[in-house]
Coordinates of C-alpha atoms and ligand atoms in Angstrom, one line a residue:
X1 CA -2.4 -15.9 -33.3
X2 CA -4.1 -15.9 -30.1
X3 CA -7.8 -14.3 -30.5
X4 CA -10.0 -13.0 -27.9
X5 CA -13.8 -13.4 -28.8
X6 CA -16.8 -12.5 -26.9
X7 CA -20.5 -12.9 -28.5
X8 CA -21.9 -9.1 -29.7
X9 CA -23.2 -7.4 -27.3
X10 CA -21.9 -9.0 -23.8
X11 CA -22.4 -7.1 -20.4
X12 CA -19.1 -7.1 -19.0
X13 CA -18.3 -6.8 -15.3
X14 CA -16.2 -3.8 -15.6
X15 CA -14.8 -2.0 -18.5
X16 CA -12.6 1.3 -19.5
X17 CA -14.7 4.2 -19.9
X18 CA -13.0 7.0 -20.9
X19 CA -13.9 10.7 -20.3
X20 CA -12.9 12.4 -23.5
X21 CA -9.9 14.3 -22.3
X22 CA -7.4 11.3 -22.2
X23 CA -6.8 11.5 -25.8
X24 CA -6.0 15.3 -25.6
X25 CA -2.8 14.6 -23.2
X26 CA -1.3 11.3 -24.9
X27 CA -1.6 13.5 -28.3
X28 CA 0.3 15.9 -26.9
X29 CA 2.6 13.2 -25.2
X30 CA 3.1 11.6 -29.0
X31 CA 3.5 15.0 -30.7
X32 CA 6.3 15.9 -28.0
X33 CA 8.0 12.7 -28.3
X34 CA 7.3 11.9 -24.6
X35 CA 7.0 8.2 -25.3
X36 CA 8.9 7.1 -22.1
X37 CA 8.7 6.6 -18.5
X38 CA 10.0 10.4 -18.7
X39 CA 7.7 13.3 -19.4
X40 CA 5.1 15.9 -17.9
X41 CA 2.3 13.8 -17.7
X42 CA 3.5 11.8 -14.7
X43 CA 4.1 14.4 -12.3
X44 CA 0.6 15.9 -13.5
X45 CA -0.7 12.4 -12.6
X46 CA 1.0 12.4 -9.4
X47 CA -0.1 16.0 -8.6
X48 CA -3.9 15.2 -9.8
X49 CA -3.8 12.0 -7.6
X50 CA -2.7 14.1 -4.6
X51 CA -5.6 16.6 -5.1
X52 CA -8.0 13.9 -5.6
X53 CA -7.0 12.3 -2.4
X54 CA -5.6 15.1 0.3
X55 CA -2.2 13.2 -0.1
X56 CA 1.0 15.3 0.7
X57 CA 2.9 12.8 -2.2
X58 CA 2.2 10.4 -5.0
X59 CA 4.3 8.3 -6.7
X60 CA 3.1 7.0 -10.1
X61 CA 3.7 3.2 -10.8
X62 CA 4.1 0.3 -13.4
X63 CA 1.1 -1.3 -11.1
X64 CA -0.7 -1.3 -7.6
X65 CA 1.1 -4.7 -7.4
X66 CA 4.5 -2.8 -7.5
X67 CA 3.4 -0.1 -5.5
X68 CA 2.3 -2.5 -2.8
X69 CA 5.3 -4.1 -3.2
X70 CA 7.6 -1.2 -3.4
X71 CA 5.4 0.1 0.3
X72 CA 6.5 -2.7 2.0
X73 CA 10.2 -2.4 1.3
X74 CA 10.1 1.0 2.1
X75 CA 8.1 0.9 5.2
X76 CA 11.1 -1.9 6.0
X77 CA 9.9 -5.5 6.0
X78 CA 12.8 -7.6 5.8
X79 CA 12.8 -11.1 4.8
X80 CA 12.2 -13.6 7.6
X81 CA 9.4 -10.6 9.0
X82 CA 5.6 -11.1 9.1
X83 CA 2.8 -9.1 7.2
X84 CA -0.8 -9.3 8.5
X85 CA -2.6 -9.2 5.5
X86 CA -6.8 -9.7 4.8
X87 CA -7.2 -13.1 3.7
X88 CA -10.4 -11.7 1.6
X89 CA -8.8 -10.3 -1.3
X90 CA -7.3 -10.0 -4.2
X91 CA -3.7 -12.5 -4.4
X92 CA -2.2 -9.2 -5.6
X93 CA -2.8 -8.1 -2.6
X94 CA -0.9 -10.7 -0.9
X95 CA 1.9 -11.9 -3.8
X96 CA 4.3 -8.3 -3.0
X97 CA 4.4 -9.9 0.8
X98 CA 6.4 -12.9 -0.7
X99 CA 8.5 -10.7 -3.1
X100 CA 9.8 -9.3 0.1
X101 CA 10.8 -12.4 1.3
X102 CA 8.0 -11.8 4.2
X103 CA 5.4 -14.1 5.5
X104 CA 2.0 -13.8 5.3
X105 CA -0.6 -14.1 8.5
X106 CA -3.7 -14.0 7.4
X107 CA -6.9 -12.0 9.6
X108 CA -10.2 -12.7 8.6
X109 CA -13.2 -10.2 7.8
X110 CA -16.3 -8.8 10.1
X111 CA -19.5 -9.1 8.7
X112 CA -20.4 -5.4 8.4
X113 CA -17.8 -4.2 5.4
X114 CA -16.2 -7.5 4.9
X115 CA -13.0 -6.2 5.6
X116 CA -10.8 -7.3 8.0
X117 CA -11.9 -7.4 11.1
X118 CA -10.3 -5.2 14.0
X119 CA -10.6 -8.0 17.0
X120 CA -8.7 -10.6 15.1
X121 CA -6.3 -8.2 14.0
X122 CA -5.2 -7.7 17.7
X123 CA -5.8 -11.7 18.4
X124 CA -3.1 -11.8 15.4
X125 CA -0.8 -9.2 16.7
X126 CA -0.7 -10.6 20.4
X127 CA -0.1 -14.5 19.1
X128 CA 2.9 -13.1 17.0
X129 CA 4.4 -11.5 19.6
X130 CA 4.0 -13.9 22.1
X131 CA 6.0 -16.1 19.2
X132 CA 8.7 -13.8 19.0
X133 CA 7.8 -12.4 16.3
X134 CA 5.7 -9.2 16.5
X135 CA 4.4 -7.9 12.5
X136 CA 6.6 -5.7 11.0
X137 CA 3.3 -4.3 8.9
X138 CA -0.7 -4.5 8.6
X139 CA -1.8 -5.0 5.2
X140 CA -5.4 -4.5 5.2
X141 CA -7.8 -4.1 2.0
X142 CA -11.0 -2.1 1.0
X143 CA -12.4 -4.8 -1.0
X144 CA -14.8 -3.8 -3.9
X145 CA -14.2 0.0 -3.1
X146 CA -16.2 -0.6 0.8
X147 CA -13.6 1.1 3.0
X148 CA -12.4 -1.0 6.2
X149 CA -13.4 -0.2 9.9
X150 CA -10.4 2.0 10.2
X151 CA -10.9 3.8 13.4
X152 CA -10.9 0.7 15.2
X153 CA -7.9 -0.9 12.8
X154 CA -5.7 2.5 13.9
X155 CA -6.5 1.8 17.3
X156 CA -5.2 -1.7 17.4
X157 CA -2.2 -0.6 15.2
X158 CA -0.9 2.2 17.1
X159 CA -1.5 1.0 20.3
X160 CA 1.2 -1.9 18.7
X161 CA 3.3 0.7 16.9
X162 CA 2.5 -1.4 13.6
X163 CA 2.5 0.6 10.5
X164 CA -0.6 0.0 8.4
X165 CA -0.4 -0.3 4.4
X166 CA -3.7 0.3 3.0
X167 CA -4.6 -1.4 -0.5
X168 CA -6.9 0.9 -1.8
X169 CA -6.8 -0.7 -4.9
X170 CA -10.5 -1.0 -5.5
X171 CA -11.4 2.2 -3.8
X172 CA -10.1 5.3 -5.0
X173 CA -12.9 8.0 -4.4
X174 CA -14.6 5.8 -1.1
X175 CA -13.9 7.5 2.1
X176 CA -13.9 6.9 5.7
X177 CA -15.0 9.8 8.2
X178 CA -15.1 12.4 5.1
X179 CA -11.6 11.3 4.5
X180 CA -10.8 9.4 1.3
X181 CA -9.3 5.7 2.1
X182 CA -5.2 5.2 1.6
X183 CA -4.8 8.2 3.9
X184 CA -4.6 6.5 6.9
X185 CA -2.4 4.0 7.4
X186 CA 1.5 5.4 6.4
X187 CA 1.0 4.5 3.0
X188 CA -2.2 3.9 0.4
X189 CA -1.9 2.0 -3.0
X190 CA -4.4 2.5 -6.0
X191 CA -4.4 0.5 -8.9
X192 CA -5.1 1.8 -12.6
X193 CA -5.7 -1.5 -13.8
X194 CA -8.4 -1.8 -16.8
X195 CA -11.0 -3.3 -14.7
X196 CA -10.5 -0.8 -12.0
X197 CA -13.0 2.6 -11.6
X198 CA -10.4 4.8 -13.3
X199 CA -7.7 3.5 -15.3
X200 CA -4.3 4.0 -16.8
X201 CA -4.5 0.9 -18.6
X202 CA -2.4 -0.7 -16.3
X203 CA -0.5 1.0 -13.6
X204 CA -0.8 2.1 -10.2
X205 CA 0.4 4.3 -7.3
X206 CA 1.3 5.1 -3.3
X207 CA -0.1 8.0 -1.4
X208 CA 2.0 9.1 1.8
X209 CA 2.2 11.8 3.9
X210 CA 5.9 11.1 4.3
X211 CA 8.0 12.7 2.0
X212 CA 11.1 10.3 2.9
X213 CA 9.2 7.4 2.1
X214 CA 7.8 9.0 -1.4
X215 CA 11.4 9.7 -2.0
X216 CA 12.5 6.5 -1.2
X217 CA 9.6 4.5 -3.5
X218 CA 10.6 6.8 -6.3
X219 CA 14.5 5.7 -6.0
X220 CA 13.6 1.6 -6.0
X221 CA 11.4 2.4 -8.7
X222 CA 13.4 3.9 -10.9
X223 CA 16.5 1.0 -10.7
X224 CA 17.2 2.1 -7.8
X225 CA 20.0 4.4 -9.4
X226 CA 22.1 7.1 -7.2
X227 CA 22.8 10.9 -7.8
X228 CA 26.5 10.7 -9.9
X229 CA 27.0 11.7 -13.8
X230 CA 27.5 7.8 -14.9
X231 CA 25.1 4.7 -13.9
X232 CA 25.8 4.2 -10.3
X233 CA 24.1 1.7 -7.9
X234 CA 24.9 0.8 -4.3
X235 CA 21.1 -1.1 -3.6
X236 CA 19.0 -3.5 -5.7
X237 CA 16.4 -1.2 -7.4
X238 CA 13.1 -2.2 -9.7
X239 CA 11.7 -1.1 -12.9
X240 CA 8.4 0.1 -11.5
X241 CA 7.5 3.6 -13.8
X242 CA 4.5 4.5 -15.1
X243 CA 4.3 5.6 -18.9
X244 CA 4.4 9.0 -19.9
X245 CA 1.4 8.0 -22.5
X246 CA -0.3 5.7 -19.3
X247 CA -0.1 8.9 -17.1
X248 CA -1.7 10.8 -20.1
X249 CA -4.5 8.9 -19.6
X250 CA -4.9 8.4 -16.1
X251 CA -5.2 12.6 -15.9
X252 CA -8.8 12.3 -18.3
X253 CA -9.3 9.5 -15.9
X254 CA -8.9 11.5 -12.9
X255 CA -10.7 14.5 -14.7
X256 CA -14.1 12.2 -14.9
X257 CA -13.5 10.0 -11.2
X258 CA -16.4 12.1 -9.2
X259 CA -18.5 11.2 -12.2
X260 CA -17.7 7.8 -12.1
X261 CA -18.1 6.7 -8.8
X262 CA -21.6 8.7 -8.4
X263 CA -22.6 6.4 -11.8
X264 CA -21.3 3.0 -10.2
X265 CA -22.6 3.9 -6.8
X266 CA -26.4 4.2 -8.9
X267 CA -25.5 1.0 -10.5
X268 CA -25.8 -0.2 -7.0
X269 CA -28.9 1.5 -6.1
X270 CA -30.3 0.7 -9.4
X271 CA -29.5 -3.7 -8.7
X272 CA -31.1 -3.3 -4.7
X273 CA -33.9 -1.0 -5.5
X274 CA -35.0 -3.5 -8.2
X275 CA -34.2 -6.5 -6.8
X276 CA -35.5 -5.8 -2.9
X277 CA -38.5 -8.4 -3.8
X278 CA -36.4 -11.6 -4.2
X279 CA -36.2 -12.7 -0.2
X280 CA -33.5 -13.6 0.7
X281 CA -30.5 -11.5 -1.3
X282 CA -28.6 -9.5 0.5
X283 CA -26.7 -6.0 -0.4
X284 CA -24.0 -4.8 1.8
X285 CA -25.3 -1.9 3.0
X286 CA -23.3 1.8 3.4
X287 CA -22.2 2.0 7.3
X288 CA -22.8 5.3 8.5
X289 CA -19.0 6.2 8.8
X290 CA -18.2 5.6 5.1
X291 CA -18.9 6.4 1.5
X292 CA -18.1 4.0 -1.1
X293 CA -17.3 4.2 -4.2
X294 CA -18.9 0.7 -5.6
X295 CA -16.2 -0.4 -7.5
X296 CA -18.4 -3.3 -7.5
X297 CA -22.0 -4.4 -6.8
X298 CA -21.9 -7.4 -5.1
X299 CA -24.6 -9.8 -3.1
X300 CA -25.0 -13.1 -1.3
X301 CA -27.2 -15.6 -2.9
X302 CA -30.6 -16.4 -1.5
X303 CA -30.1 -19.7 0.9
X304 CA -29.9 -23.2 -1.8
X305 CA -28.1 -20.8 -5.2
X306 CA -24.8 -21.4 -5.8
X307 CA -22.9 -18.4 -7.1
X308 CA -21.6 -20.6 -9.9
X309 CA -24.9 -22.3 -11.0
X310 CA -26.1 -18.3 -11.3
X311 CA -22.7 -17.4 -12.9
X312 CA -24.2 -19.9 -15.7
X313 CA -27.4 -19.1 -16.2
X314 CA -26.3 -15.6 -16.3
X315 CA -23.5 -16.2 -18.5
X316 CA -26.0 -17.9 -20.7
X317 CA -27.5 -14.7 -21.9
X318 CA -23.9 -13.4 -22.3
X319 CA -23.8 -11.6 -18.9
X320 CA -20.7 -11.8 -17.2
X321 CA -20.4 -11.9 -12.9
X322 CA -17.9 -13.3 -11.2
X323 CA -17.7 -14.8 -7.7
X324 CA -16.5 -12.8 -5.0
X325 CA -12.6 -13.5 -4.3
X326 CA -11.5 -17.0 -3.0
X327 CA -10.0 -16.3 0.4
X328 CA -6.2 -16.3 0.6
X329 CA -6.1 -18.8 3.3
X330 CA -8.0 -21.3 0.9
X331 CA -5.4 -21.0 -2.1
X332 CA -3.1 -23.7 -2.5
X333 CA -0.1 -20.9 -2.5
X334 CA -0.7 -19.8 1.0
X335 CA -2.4 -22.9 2.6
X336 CA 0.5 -23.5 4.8
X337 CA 0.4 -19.6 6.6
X338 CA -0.7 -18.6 9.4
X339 CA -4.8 -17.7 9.7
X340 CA -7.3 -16.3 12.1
X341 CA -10.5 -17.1 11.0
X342 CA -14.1 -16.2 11.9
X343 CA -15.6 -18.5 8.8
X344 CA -16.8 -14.8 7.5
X345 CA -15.2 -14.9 4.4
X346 CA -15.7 -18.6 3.8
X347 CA -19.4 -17.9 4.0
X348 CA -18.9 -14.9 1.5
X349 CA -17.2 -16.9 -0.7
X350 CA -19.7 -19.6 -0.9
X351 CA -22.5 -16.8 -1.5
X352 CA -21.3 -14.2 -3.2
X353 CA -21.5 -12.8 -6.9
X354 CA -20.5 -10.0 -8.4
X355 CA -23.1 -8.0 -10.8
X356 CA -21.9 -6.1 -14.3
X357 CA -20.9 -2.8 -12.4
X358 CA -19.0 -1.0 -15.6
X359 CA -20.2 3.0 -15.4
X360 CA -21.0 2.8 -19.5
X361 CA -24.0 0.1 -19.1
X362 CA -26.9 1.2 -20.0
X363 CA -30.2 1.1 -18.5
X364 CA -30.9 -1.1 -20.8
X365 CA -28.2 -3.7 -20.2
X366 CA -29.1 -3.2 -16.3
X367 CA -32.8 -4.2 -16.5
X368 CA -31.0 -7.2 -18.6
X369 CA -29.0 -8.4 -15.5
X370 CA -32.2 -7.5 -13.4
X371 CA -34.8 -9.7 -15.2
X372 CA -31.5 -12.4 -16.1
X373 CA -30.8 -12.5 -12.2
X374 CA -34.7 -13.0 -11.0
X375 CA -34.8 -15.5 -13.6
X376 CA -32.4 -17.1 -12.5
X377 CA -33.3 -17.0 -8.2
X378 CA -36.8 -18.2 -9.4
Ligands
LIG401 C1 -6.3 -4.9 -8.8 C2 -5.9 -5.1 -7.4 C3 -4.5 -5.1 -7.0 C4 -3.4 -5.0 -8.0 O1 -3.4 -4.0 -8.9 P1 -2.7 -4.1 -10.3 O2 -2.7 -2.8 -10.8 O3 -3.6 -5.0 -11.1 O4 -1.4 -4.7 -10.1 C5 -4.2 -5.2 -5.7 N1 -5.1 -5.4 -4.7 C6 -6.4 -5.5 -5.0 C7 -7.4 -5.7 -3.9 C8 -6.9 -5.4 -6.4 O5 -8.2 -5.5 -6.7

C-alpha cells in the first residue's frame, strides 16, 4: 500500500482549513441520502458563489480544470482555433486548450502583477491575424490570487472582439476596481482544489453573466443529456458534477472565505514586515487598482540564491516552498507553440519561491520560516 509520510510537525505550503460549518451540511447530506452529484447543496453552492462574487450564474464543477475546459467549448473554440493563454501558470491552466483540440499562443507577463501583459497581448492578437488566424479566446490568469491588469486586457480584447476567459483559480475573493476577478472577461473559473484558499476537496466552477452560456456548461457537464423521458443524446457531453457531499463543504468554505483571505493576506504582511532587512528580496507589492487575496506569498531571491538551493535548506527544517510555476512556453509539452516573450517570467522563474501561506499556521510556525529563510539568505 502506497503511504504518504511527512516528519511531525511540517509547515506545509497550503492546507484545508475548515470553518466549522462544513460538517453541519455533509451531515445533513449523509442523513438525507444525498450522496450524489444530485442534491441541495449544489445549487446552495452555486447560489453562495454567486453572492460571493456579484455573478448573475454559477455552475458547480468536478474541477477548475473542467470548468476551464467546459468555458472554452462553450464560449465556441473549435479545433484547429487558437487560445492566447499566460504562459506563467499553472499547466491546468493551459491542458483544457488542448482537450479542445485548440492551440495554444502563449503571451508573456509585465513586471508589475506578473500577469500577462496587455502590450504583448495585442502584439499576439495582430501577428495571428495577420496569419489568418485571428484567436478565437484570451485565456488570461491571476496567478497566486494577484488579479491581472484588466482594464488595459478589456481594452485590447474588445477593441478585437475576443472573448476573455479568466482563470481565477487562485483568486477567489481578490478584486480589480472594487470588483471581484472572474467577472470580467465572459466567463471566470475558480478552483476548489485542497491547496486552494477555500476548498471543496476537489472541484471547481464558472461565473457568467450569461445565462445561455451557464445553461449551456450545465448541459456538457451533465453528459451532455437532452430534455426526453429516456437517455437521449444528440452532442458529446462530459461528466463534470460536483458532489452533493463536495458542495456541502464548499458552503462552510464559503461561510469562512472573508476570513480567510484577510488571514493569508497577514501572512503576507507578516513575511515583508519581518523580512524588509535582508537587501535584496523583493515582495510584489498591492497595485493601487487591486486587492488580493494572497493565495500565496511569494518573493524573488536576493541576486546569487537559487530558489532551489533555498527550497533545501528550508526543506531541511521540514518547511515546505515551492518555486514559482515553470513557464508554459519552457515545458517540453508546449515547446513547439507559439510565444511572445519579454524574458519576465523566465526571470521569475529563476527567482522566485513560494513561502508556507496556509491560513492555520501559527505565529509560531511563521517566525520558523522567518528565522529558517534569513538563515538561509545569510
Ligand atoms: C489549481 C489551478 C487550476 C486547476 O484547478 P483544479 O481544480 O486543480 O483542476 C487551474 N489554473 C490555475 C492557475 C490553478 O492554480
Amino acid at each position: 500500500m502506497k503511504q504518504i509520510l511527512y516528519k511531525p510537525g511540517r509547515i506545509f505550503l497550503s492546507v484545508p482549513h475548515m470553518g466549522g460549518h462544513e460538517r453541519n451540511y455533509v451531515q445533513k447530506a449523509l442523513e438525507d441520502n444525498w450522496v450524489s452529484t444530485k442534491g441541495p447543496n449544489v445549487p446552495g453552492f452555486e447560489h453562495d458563489i454567486c453572492q460571493h462574487t456579484n455573478a448573475q450564474h454559477a455552475v458547480a464543477l468536478s474541477s477548475g480544470t473542467a470548468a476551464l475546459h467546459l468555458a472554452l467549448l462553450v464560449l465556441g473554440v473549435k479545433p484547429g482555433d487558437e487560445v492566447i493563454c499566460s504562459t506563467f501558470t499553472f499547466v491546468a491552466s493551459a491542458n483544457p486548450i488542448l482537450y479542445a483540440g485548440a492551440t495554444p499562443v502563449f503571451v508573456d507577463s509585465e513586471e508589475e502583477t506578473w500577469n500577462m501583459d496587455p502590450e504583448l497581448l495585442e502584439e499576439a492578437i495582430k501577428a495571428g491575424i495577420s496569419r489568418g488566424k485571428k484567436p478565437a479566446c484570451i485565456l488570461l490568469v491571476h496567478l497566486y490570487g494577484m488579479p491581472a491588469k484588466m482594464k488595459e486586457i478589456m481594452e485590447v480584447a474588445n477593441r478585437y472582439e475576443i472573448p476573455v476567459l479568466e482563470d481565477a483559480a487562485e483568486a477567489l475573493g481578490s478584486r480589480y476596481s472594487g470588483h471581484q476577478v472572474g467577472t470580467f472577461g465572459k466567463i471566470g473559473v475558480f478552483s476548489f482544489n485542497g491547496n486552494k484558499i477555500v476548498t471543496t476537496s476537489g472541484g471547481g466552477a464558472l461565473i457568467t453573466a450569461d445565462e445561455e452560456l451557464a445553461a449551456r456548461a450545465e448541459f456538457l457537464a451533465n453528459q451532455a443529456k437532452d430534455h426526453a423521458p429516456y437517455y437521449l443524446h444528440s452532442q458529446m457531453g462530459y461528466n463534470y458534477m460536483l458532489s452533493n457531499v463536495s458542495a456541502g463543504i464548499g458552503r462552510g468554505q464559503l461561510e469562512v472565505l472573508e476570513k480567510r483571505v484577510k488571514q493569508r493576506r497577514e501572512i503576507y504582511t507578516y513575511y515583508r514586515d519581518r523580512l524588509s532587512d535582508v537587501e535584496g528580496l523583493y515582495f510584489v507589492p498591492e497595485p493601487k487598482t487591486s486587492f488580493a487575496n494572497r493565495w500565496l506569498t511569494t518573493v524573488l531571491l536576493p541576486d546569487g540564491f537559487s530558489p532551489e538551493q533555498v527550497r533545501q535548506e528550508l526543506e531541511h527544517e521540514n518547511i515546505e516552498t515551492r518555486p514559482l510555476w515553470k513557464p508554459m512556453h519552457q515545458q517540453p509539452l508546449f515547446e513547439s507553440y507559439t510565444s511572445f516573450g519579454n524574458g519576465t517570467s523566465d526571470k521569475l522563474f529563476e527567482r522566485g519561491l513560494c513561502l508556507p501561506s496556509s491560513s492555520s499556521l501559527t505565529e509560531e510556525d511563521l517566525a520558523k520560516v522567518v528565522k529558517t529563510l534569513k538563515q538561509a539568505l545569510e
